[in-house]
C-alpha positions as semicolon CSV with decimal commas, in nm:
position;residue;x (nm);y (nm);z (nm)
1;M;3,770;10,647;19,354
2;K;4,013;10,531;19,621
3;V;4,039;10,152;19,620
4;A;4,194;9,941;19,896
5;V;4,347;9,624;19,750
6;F;4,411;9,345;20,001
7;G;4,691;9,129;19,868
8;G;4,826;9,422;19,669
9;A;5,171;9,261;19,643
10;G;5,032;8,935;19,508
11;R;5,035;8,835;19,144
12;V;4,679;8,952;19,071
13;G;4,684;9,233;19,326
14;K;4,999;9,396;19,194
15;I;4,873;9,392;18,835
16;L;4,549;9,547;18,959
17;C;4,724;9,818;19,161
18;L;4,936;9,919;18,862
19;A;4,629;9,926;18,637
20;L;4,444;10,147;18,885
21;R;4,749;10,370;18,915
22;D;4,743;10,424;18,539
23;N;4,370;10,504;18,534
24;E;4,292;10,864;18,627
25;A;3,958;10,758;18,774
26;F;4,124;10,557;19,053
27;E;4,371;10,581;19,338
28;P;4,492;10,243;19,466
29;L;4,592;10,168;19,824
30;A;4,775;9,835;19,843
31;V;4,736;9,653;20,175
32;V;5,043;9,432;20,215
33;R;5,217;9,222;20,480
34;S;5,567;9,370;20,486
35;G;5,756;9,695;20,460
36;E;5,962;9,547;20,176
37;Q;5,647;9,487;19,973
38;A;5,521;9,836;20,054
39;N;5,849;9,998;19,949
40;A;5,848;9,815;19,615
41;L;5,495;9,929;19,540
42;Q;5,562;10,285;19,649
43;E;5,861;10,295;19,413
44;S;5,612;10,204;19,141
45;G;5,387;10,494;19,237
46;V;5,134;10,295;19,440
47;N;5,051;10,398;19,796
48;A;5,075;10,107;20,038
49;S;4,972;10,025;20,393
50;V;5,159;9,757;20,591
51;L;4,915;9,532;20,770
52;D;4,934;9,164;20,864
53;I;4,566;9,086;20,831
54;E;4,609;8,740;20,979
55;K;4,730;8,881;21,311
56;C;4,577;9,227;21,347
57;T;4,236;9,330;21,472
58;V;3,934;9,438;21,273
59;E;3,977;9,784;21,428
60;K;4,328;9,819;21,282
61;I;4,207;9,707;20,941
62;T;3,923;9,956;20,962
63;A;4,164;10,239;21,038
64;A;4,384;10,141;20,743
65;I;4,103;10,156;20,487
66;E;3,902;10,450;20,619
67;G;3,841;10,705;20,347
68;C;3,840;10,447;20,070
69;D;3,545;10,413;19,833
70;A;3,582;10,044;19,752
71;V;3,764;9,733;19,873
72;V;3,905;9,450;19,661
73;W;4,012;9,120;19,817
74;T;4,281;8,946;19,613
75;A;4,473;8,796;19,907
76;C;4,525;8,421;19,925
77;S;4,715;8,178;20,147
78;G;4,871;8,029;19,834
79;G;4,908;7,679;19,969
80;I;4,753;7,389;20,156
81;A;4,882;7,467;20,507
82;M;4,565;7,442;20,713
83;D;4,653;7,717;20,961
84;R;4,695;7,982;20,689
85;I;4,384;7,868;20,506
86;F;4,188;7,946;20,821
87;T;4,369;8,269;20,908
88;M;4,390;8,414;20,556
89;D;4,137;8,265;20,314
90;L;3,863;8,242;20,576
91;D;3,914;8,464;20,881
92;G;4,126;8,720;20,695
93;A;3,854;8,768;20,436
94;I;3,589;8,787;20,708
95;K;3,786;9,052;20,896
96;A;3,820;9,254;20,575
97;I;3,443;9,235;20,527
98;E;3,380;9,343;20,886
99;A;3,628;9,629;20,855
100;T;3,462;9,743;20,533
101;Q;3,130;9,757;20,715
102;K;3,280;9,949;21,008
103;A;3,449;10,197;20,775
104;K;3,110;10,252;20,607
105;I;3,244;10,153;20,266
106;Q;2,971;10,003;20,050
107;R;3,156;9,839;19,759
108;F;3,344;9,509;19,802
109;I;3,488;9,290;19,526
110;M;3,600;8,941;19,623
111;V;3,833;8,728;19,411
112;S;3,731;8,372;19,490
113;A;3,766;8,055;19,278
114;I;3,564;7,886;19,009
115;N;3,329;7,601;19,103
116;V;3,332;7,697;19,471
117;D;2,965;7,599;19,498
118;N;3,021;7,263;19,326
119;R;3,159;7,023;19,586
120;D;3,195;6,747;19,329
121;A;3,460;6,957;19,152
122;W;3,695;6,985;19,449
123;W;3,595;6,758;19,738
124;H;3,852;6,490;19,655
125;T;4,135;6,728;19,562
126;A;4,429;6,862;19,763
127;L;4,266;7,207;19,758
128;K;3,947;7,094;19,933
129;N;4,014;7,302;20,243
130;N;4,089;7,613;20,036
131;F;3,756;7,578;19,859
132;I;3,568;7,526;20,185
133;A;3,724;7,846;20,323
134;K;3,652;8,048;20,009
135;R;3,296;7,918;19,983
136;T;3,227;8,020;20,342
137;A;3,381;8,367;20,294
138;D;3,172;8,414;19,979
139;R;2,853;8,325;20,164
140;I;2,934;8,569;20,443
141;L;2,995;8,846;20,190
142;Q;2,667;8,768;20,013
143;T;2,476;8,824;20,339
144;S;2,684;9,122;20,461
145;G;2,468;9,400;20,321
146;L;2,765;9,528;20,120
147;Q;2,740;9,602;19,749
148;Y;2,939;9,296;19,654
149;T;3,075;9,138;19,340
150;I;3,227;8,791;19,370
151;L;3,462;8,693;19,089
152;R;3,545;8,326;19,049
153;P;3,840;8,281;18,813
154;G;3,964;7,947;18,692
155;S;4,325;7,829;18,699
156;L;4,545;8,138;18,696
157;H;4,822;8,187;18,440
158;S;5,079;8,465;18,407
159;E;5,102;8,526;18,033
160;Q;4,981;8,843;17,862
161;G;4,610;8,908;17,899
162;T;4,384;8,822;17,607
163;G;4,108;9,073;17,679
164;K;3,855;8,796;17,610
165;L;3,639;8,581;17,837
166;C;3,434;8,267;17,804
167;S;3,059;8,330;17,784
168;L;2,852;8,207;18,076
169;D;2,655;7,977;17,842
170;S;2,976;7,810;17,724
171;L;3,097;7,763;18,081
172;E;2,766;7,605;18,178
173;Q;2,775;7,368;17,882
174;K;3,133;7,252;17,931
175;K;3,135;7,215;18,310
176;P;3,502;7,107;18,336
177;C;3,674;7,102;18,672
178;H;3,927;7,365;18,572
179;Y;3,928;7,666;18,344
180;L;4,225;7,881;18,245
181;I;4,251;8,258;18,277
182;E;4,538;8,503;18,268
183;R;4,591;8,703;18,586
184;E;4,605;9,021;18,379
185;D;4,252;8,948;18,254
186;V;4,127;8,901;18,610
187;A;4,273;9,240;18,704
188;S;4,124;9,401;18,395
189;F;3,780;9,271;18,478
190;I;3,809;9,401;18,834
191;V;3,869;9,747;18,689
192;L;3,559;9,704;18,473
193;A;3,356;9,592;18,774
194;L;3,466;9,900;18,968
195;T;3,383;10,120;18,670
196;H;3,042;9,960;18,609
197;P;2,885;9,874;18,945
198;E;2,540;9,894;18,787
199;K;2,622;9,581;18,584
200;T;2,821;9,381;18,838
201;T;2,687;9,456;19,187
202;Y;2,521;9,168;19,374
203;K;2,653;8,920;19,119
204;T;2,875;8,614;19,141
205;I;3,065;8,581;18,815
206;P;3,283;8,290;18,693
207;L;3,579;8,397;18,481
208;A;3,773;8,203;18,220
209;N;3,941;8,301;17,896
210;G;3,735;8,251;17,582
211;E;3,627;8,427;17,264
212;L;3,399;8,704;17,396
213;P;3,558;9,052;17,422
214;M;3,560;9,163;17,783
215;Q;3,338;9,467;17,725
216;G;3,083;9,242;17,558
217;F;3,102;8,994;17,846
218;L;3,031;9,278;18,088
219;Y;2,697;9,340;17,920
220;V;2,572;8,982;17,940
221;V;2,672;8,876;18,293
């Protein structure tokens, strides 16, 4: 399976691309902003396409991902600058969805954020605009006709992955504003979602580290 990874040079995207590279069932294509990022990935054995999604057309994005079997969106503006929230987190994601449709690719995995649908959790925070953009992009994906999976991780950390996730029942009972999850665990679950579309397609799944082994979590989402 050839997988286009938008944001392939980012902290989740790069981990994902390397994991896909090491899995004989997959061939990653990292979609990145700069030639420097592309060169670094190619030196690691990951094919890369240079594309500034904020500035280019849907047609150019379509051409870049044609021939892929699945698309993963891990890109993020990474800040609170309003212009990039609109052009990356919102319009960039929408253009990726439109390009996926035009390229006749069915599978799309979106990395969003936990509690996106709960305004009370983020309305009075500095990240309010990010959440509004992500929530809107999620809704557009849900009505796109694509075979989607939306993953909503909590606060991202960069330590070694635990391989364990919090059960959905525990998340529902606790209802805190923020949950913690290692980026490596997010990437690992994306690989599982690609491997098991029958268990993850048309689902919106919150992710946080917990006590449930990831394979077990997969079977109860």
